[in-house]
Short mmCIF file of C-alpha atoms in Angstrom, two decimals:
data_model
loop_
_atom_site.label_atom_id
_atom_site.label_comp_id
_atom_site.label_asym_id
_atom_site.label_seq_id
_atom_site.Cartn_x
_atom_site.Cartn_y
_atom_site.Cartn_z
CA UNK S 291 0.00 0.00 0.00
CA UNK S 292 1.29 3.54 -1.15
CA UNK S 293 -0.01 6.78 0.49
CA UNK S 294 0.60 10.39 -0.36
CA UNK S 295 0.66 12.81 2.27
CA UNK S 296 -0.57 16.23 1.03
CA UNK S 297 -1.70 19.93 2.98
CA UNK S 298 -0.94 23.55 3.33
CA UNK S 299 2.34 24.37 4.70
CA UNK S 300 3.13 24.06 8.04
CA UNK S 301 0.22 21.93 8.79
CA UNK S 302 2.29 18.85 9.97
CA UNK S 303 2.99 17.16 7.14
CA UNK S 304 6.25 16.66 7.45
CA UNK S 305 6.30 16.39 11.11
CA UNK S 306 4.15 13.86 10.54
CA UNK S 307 5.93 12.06 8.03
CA UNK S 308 8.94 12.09 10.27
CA UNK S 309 7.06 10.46 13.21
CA UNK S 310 5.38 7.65 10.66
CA UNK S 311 8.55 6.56 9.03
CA UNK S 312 11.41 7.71 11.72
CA UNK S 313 13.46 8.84 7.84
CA UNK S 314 14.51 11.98 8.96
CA UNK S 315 12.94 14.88 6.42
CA UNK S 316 13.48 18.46 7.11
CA UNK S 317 10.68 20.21 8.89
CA UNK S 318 10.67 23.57 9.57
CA UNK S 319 8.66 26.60 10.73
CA UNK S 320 8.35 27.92 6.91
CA UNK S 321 6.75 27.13 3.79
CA UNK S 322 8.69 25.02 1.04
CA UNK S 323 10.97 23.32 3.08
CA UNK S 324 9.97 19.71 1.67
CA UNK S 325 12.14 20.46 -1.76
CA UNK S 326 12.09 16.71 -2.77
CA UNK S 327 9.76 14.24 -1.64
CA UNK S 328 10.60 12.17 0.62
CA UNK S 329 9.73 9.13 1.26
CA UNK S 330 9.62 6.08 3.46
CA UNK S 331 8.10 2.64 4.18
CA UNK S 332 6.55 1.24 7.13
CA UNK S 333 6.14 -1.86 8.85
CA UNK S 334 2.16 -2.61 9.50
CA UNK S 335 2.30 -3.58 13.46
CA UNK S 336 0.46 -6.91 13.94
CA UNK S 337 0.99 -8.38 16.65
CA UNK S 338 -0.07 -11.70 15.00
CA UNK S 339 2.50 -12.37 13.49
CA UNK S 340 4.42 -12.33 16.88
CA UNK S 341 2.73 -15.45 17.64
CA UNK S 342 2.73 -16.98 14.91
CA UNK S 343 6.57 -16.22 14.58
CA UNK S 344 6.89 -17.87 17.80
CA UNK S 345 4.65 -20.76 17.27
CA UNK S 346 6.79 -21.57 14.50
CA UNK S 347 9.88 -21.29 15.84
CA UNK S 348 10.30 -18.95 12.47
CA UNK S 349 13.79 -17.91 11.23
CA UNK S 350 12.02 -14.78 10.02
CA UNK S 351 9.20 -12.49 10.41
CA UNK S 352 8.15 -9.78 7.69
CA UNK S 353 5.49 -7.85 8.05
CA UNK S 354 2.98 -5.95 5.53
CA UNK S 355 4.29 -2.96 4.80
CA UNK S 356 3.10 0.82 3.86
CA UNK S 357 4.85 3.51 1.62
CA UNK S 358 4.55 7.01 2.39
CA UNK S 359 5.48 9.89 0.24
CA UNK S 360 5.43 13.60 1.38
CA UNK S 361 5.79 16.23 -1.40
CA UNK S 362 6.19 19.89 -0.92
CA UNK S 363 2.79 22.19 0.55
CA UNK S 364 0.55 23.17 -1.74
CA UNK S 365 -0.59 26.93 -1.67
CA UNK S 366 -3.40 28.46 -3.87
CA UNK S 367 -2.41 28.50 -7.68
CA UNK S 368 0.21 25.78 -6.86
CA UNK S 369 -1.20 24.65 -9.94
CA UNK S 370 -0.61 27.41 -11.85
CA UNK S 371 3.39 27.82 -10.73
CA UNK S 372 2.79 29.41 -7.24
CA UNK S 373 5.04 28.20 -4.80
CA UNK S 374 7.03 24.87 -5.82
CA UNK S 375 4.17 24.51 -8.66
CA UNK S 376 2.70 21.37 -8.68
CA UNK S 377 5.90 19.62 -10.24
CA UNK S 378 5.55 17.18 -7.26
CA UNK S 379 2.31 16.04 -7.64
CA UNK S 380 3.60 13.20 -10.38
CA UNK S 381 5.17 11.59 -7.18
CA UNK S 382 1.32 10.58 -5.57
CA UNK S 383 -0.33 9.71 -8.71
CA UNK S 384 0.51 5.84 -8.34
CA UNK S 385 -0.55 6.64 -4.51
CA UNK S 386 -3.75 4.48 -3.40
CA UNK S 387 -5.10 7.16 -1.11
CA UNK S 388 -4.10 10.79 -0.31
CA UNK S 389 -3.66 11.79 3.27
CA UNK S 390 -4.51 15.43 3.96
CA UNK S 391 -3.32 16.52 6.65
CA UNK S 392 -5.19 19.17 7.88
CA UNK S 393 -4.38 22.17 10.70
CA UNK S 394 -6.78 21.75 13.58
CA UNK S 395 -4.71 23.90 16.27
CA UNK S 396 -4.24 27.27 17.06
CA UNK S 397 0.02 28.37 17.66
CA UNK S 398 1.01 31.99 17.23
CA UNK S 399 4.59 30.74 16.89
CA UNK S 400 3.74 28.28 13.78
CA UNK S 401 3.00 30.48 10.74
CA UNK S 402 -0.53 29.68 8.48
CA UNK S 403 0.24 30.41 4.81
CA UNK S 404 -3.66 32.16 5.32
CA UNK S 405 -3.26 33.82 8.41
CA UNK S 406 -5.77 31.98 9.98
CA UNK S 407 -7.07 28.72 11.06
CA UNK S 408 -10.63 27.45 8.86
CA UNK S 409 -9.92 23.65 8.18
CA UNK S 410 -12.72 24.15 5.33
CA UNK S 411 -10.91 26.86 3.58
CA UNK S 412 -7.75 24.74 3.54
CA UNK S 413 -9.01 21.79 2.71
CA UNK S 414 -10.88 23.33 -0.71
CA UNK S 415 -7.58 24.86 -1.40
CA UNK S 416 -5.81 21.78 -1.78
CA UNK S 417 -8.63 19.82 -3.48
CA UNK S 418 -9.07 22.93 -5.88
CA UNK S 419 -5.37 22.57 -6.69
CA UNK S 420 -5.65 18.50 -7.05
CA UNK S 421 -9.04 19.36 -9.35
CA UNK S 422 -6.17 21.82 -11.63
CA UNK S 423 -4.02 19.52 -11.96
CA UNK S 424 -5.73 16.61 -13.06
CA UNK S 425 -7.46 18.80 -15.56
CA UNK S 426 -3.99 19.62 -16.56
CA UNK S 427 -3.48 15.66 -17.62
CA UNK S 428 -6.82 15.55 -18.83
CA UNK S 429 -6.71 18.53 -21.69
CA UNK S 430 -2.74 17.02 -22.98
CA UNK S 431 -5.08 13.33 -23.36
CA UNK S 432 -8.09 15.19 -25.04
CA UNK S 433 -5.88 17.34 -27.13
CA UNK S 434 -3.43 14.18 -28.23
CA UNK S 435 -6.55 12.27 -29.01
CA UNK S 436 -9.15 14.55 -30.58
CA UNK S 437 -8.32 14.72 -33.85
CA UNK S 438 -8.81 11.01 -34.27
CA UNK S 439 -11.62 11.20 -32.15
CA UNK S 440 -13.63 14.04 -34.37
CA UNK S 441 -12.80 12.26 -37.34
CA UNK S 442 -15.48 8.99 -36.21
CA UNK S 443 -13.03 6.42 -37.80
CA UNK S 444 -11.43 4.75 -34.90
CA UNK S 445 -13.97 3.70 -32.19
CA UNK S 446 -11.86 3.27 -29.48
CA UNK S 447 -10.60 6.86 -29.79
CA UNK S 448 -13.94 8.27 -30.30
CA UNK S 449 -15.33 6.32 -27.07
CA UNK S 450 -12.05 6.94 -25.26
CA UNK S 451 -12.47 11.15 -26.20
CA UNK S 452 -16.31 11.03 -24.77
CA UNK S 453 -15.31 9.55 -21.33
CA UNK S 454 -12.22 12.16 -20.90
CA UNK S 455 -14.83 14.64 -21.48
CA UNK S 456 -17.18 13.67 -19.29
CA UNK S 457 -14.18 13.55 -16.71
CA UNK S 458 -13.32 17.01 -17.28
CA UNK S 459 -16.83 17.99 -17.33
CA UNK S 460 -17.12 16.62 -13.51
CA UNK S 461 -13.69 18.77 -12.25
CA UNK S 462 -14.96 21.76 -13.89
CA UNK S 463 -17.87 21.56 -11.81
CA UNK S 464 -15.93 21.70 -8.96
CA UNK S 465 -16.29 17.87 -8.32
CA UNK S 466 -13.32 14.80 -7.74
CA UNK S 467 -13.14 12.35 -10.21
CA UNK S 468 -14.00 9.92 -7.89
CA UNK S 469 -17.38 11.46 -7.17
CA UNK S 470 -17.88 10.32 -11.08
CA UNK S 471 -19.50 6.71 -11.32
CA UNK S 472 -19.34 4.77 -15.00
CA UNK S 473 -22.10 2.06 -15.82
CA UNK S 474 -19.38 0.21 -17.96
CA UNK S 475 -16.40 -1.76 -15.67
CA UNK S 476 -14.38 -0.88 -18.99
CA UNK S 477 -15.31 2.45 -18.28
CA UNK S 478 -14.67 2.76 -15.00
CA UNK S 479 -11.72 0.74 -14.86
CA UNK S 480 -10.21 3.18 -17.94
CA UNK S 481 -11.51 6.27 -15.47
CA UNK S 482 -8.53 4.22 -12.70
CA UNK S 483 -6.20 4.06 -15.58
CA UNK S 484 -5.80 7.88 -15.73
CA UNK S 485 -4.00 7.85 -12.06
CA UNK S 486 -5.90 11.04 -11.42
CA UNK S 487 -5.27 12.66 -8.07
CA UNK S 488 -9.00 13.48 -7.79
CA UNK S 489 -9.78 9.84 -8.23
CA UNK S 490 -7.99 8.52 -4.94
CA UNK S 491 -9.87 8.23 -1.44
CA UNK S 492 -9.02 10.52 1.06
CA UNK S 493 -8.04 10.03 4.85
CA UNK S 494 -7.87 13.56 6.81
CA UNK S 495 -5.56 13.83 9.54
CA UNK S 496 -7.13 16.12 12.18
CA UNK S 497 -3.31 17.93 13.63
CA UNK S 498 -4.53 18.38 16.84
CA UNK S 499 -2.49 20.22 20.47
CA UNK S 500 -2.21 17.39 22.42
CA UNK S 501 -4.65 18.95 24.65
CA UNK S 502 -7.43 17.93 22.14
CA UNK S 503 -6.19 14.17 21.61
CA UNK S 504 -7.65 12.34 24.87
CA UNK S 505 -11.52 13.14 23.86
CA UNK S 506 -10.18 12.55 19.77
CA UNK S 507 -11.13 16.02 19.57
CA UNK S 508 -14.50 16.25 20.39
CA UNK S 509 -14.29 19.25 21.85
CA UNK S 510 -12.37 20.69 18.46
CA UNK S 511 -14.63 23.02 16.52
CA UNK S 512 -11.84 22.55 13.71
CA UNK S 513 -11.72 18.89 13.50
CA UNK S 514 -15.63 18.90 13.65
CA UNK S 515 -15.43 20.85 10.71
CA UNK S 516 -13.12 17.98 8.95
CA UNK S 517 -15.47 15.30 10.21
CA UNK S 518 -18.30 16.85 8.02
CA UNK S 519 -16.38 17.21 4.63
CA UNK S 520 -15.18 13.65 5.49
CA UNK S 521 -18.76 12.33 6.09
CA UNK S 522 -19.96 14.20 3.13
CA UNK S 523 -17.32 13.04 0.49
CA UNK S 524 -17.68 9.24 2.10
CA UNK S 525 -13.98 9.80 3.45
CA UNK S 526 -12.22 8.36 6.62
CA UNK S 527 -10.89 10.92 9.18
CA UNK S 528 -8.48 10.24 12.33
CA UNK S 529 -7.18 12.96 14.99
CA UNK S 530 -3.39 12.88 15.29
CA UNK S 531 -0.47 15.41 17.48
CA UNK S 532 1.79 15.11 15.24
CA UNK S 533 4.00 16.41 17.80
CA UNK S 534 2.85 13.78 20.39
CA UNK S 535 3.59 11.49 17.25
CA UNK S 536 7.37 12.64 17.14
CA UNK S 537 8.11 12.30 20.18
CA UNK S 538 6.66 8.38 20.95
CA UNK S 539 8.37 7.37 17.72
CA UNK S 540 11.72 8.09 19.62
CA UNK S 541 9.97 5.52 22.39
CA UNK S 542 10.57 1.88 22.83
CA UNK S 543 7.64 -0.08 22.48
CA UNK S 544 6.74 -1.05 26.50
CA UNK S 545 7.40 2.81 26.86
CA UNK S 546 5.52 3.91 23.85
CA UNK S 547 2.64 1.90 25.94
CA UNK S 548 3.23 3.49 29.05
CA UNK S 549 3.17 6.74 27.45
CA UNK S 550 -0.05 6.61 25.45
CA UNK S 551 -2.02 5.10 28.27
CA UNK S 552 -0.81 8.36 30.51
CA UNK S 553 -2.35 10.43 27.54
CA UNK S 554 -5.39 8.30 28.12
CA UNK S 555 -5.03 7.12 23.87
CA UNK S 556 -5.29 3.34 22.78
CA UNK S 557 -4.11 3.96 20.37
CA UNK S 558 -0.83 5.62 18.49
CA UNK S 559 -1.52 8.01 15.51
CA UNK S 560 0.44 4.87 12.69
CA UNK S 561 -2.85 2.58 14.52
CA UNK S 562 -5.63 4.81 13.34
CA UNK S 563 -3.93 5.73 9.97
CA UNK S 564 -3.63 1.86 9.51
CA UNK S 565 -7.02 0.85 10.43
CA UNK S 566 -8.47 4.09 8.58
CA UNK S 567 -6.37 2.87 5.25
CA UNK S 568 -7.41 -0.99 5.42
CA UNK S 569 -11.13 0.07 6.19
CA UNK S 570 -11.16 2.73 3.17
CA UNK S 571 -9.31 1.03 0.57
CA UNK S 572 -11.32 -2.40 1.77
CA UNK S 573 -8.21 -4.60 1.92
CA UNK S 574 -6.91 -7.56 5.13
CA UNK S 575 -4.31 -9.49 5.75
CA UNK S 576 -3.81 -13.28 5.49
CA UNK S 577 -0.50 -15.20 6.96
CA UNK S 578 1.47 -17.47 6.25
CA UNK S 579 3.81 -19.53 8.74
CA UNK S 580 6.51 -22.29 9.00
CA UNK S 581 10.02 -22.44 10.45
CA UNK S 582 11.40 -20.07 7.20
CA UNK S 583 9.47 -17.09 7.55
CA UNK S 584 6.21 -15.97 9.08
CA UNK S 585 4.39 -13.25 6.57
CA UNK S 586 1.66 -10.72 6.36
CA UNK S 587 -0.22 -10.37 2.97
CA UNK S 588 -2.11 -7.70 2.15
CA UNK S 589 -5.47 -8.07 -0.54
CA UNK S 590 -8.96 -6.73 -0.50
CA UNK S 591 -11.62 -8.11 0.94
CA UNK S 592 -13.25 -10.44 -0.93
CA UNK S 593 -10.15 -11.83 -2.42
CA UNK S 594 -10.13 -15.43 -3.45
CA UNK S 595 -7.65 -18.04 -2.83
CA UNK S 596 -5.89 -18.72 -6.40
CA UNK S 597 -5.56 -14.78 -6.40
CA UNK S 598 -4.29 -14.34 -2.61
CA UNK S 599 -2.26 -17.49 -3.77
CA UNK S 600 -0.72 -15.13 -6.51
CA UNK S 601 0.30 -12.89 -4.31
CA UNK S 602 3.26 -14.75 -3.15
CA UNK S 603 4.08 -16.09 -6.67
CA UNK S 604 2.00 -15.83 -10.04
CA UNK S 605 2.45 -19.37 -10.51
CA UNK S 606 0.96 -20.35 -7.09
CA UNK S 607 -2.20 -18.42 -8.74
CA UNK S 608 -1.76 -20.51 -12.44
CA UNK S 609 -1.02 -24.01 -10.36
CA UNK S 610 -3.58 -23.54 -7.90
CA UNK S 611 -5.07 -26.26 -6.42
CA UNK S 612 -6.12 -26.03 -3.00
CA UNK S 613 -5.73 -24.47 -0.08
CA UNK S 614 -5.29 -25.74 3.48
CA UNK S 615 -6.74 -22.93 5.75
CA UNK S 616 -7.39 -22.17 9.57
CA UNK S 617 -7.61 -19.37 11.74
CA UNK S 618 -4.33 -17.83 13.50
CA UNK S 619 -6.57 -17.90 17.02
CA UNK S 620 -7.19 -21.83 16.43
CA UNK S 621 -4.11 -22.97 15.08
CA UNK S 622 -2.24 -21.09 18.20
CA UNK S 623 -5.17 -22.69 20.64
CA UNK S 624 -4.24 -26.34 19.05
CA UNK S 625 -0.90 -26.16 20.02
CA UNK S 626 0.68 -27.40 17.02
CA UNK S 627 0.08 -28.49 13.38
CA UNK S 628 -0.46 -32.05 14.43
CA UNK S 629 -3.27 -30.99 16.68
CA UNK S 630 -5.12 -28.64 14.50
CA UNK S 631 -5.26 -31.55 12.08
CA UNK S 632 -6.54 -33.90 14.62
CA UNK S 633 -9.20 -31.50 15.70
CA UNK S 634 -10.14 -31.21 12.00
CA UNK S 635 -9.80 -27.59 12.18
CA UNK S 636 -7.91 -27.11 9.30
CA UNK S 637 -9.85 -26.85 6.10
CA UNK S 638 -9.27 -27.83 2.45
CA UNK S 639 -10.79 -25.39 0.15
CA UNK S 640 -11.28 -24.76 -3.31
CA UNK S 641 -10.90 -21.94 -6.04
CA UNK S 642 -14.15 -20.15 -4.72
CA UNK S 643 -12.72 -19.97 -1.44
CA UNK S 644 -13.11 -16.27 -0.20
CA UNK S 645 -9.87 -15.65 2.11
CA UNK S 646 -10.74 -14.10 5.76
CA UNK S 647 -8.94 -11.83 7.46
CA UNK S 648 -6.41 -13.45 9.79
CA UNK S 649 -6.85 -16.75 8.06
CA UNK S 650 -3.32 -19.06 7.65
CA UNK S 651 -2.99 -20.43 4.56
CA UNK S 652 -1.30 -23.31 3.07
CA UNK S 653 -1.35 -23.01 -1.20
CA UNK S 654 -1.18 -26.57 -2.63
CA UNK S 655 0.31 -25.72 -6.65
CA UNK S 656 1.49 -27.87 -9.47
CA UNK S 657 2.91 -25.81 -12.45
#
């Protein structure tokens, strides 16, 4: 999973970053100071695989893992040149999901590019800039195209100009592409094709002081605010400090604990991003285990087993032929393989299998 971390300046981003991924990028108290992206991946913490690593007496364990990049903040007519331009926007369009990180706390010593805090204004400002720039990509495609397109002769190119219009129709209205629903899979699935920033889900990450975090910022006017663009764009939200963030990502793990429980949190700011990406892009995680390596794969829900099977190797998917299955709870209740098997709690299923979340899997191939 790959995530793009976008926002104003100043707004956390790159603290933010920093506390996620431990990598280090500069983060200061002006705008611009993200010149290159930077970026940085993530172990997924599951304590699962713990377990199962133990159980197994496993040489190895290797979690699923997340890639974050964090370009430059946008300003108003980033777009159009202003500021660093939007010459870093390239870097999220093979992103999954955008997270915005919005400004949700008032600090006379952290500059606002605006002045002033109003999560709403912000956030328009960056979509407006996302809705520029894919309209950007969208008039070079129509423009390649349109001459073969206007001339009726080639289909595809005729059927391929109508949906870019209809596409730029939808941003010029002031709408995301992902607002824009085709009948047609073909359609829809050439709509995901265009890697249009517009077209990506959106997480918001409320920056809250860490006053605000205990009550996940109930009491927060601001992140209020960000809780009803979120529920009316069918977007996930989570309240963050990025500061408190920093500064428990320098923590060991017991103290980490120890720390967040003082704060009265369950759970760290990587936690809610986590759940909030898994339950907005609709994927889980299956494992696999044995004395080599215990493993985390990631694959949407409703994935079925030859396909989770290609996952580890495309010709586990083309040899498929079963798979031995149980959950991690029951295999780690059993004891041991021998067990399970005795119990009959580990299952033999088929191609129509639909792989659970937290299921161990066995693939049986022949290629």
């Amino acid at each position: 999973m790959k995530l793009g971390i976008v926002g104003l300046p100043n707004v956390g981003k790159s603290t933010l970053f920093n506390s996620l991924t431990m990598a280090g990028a500069e983060a200061a108290n002006y705008p611009f100071c993200t010149i290159d992206p930077n970026i940085g991946i993530v172990a997924v913490p599951d304590e699962r695989l713990k377990l199962l690593g133990d159980f197994s007496h496993s040489k190895k364990v290797t979690p699923a893992t997340i890639e974050f990049v964090d370009i430059a903040g946008l300003v108003k007519g980033a777009s159009k040149g202003e500021g660093l331009g939007n010459q870093f926007l390239a870097n999220i369009r093979e992103c999954d999901a955008i997270v915005h990180v919005v400004r949700c706390f008032e600090d006379s010593n952290v500059i606002h590019v605006e002045g002033t805090i109003d999560p709403k204004r912000d956030i328009e400002t960056i979509e407006l800039e996302l809705i520029f720039a894919d309209l950007e990509v969208l008039e070079r495609r129509i423009s390649k195209i349109g001459k073969a397109a206007r001339a009726g002769a080639d289909k595809n190119a005729r059927k391929e100009y109508e949906l870019l219009l209809a596409i730029k129709k939808q941003l010029e209205d002031g709408k995301p592409a992902i607002s824009l629903k085709f009948p047609e899979e073909e359609d829809e699935a050439f709509k995901e094709s265009l890697e249009l920033l517009t077209d990506k889900p959106v997480i918001y990450a409320a920056n809250v002081s860490d006053a605000d975090l205990a009550d996940d910022g109930q009491s927060n006017a601001y992140v209020q605010a960000v809780r009803a663009i979120a529920a009316e764009h069918g977007s996930e939200v989570f309240v963050i400090s990025a500061q408190i963030e920093q500064e428990i990502s320098e923590l060991s793990d017991d103290e980490k604990k120890e720390f967040l429980t003082d704060l009265g949190i369950e759970k760290s700011g990587l936690e809610k991003l986590i759940a909030a990406s898994y339950h907005l892009l609709g994927l889980q995680s299956f494992l696999t285990t044995g004395e080599d390596e215990t493993r985390a794969w990631t694959i949407p829900i409703g994935c079925k087993a030859p396909k989770a099977a290609g996952k580890i190797h495309t010709d586990f998917e083309r040899g498929f032929i079963k798979a031995e299955v149980i959950n991690y709870k029951e295999l780690l209740d059993a004891g041991s393989y021998a067990a399970a098997r005795d119990k009959g709690l580990i299952r033999i299923e088929g191609k129509d299998y639909v792989i659970r979340n937290g299921d161990v899997v066995l693939f049986r191939f022949n290629v």
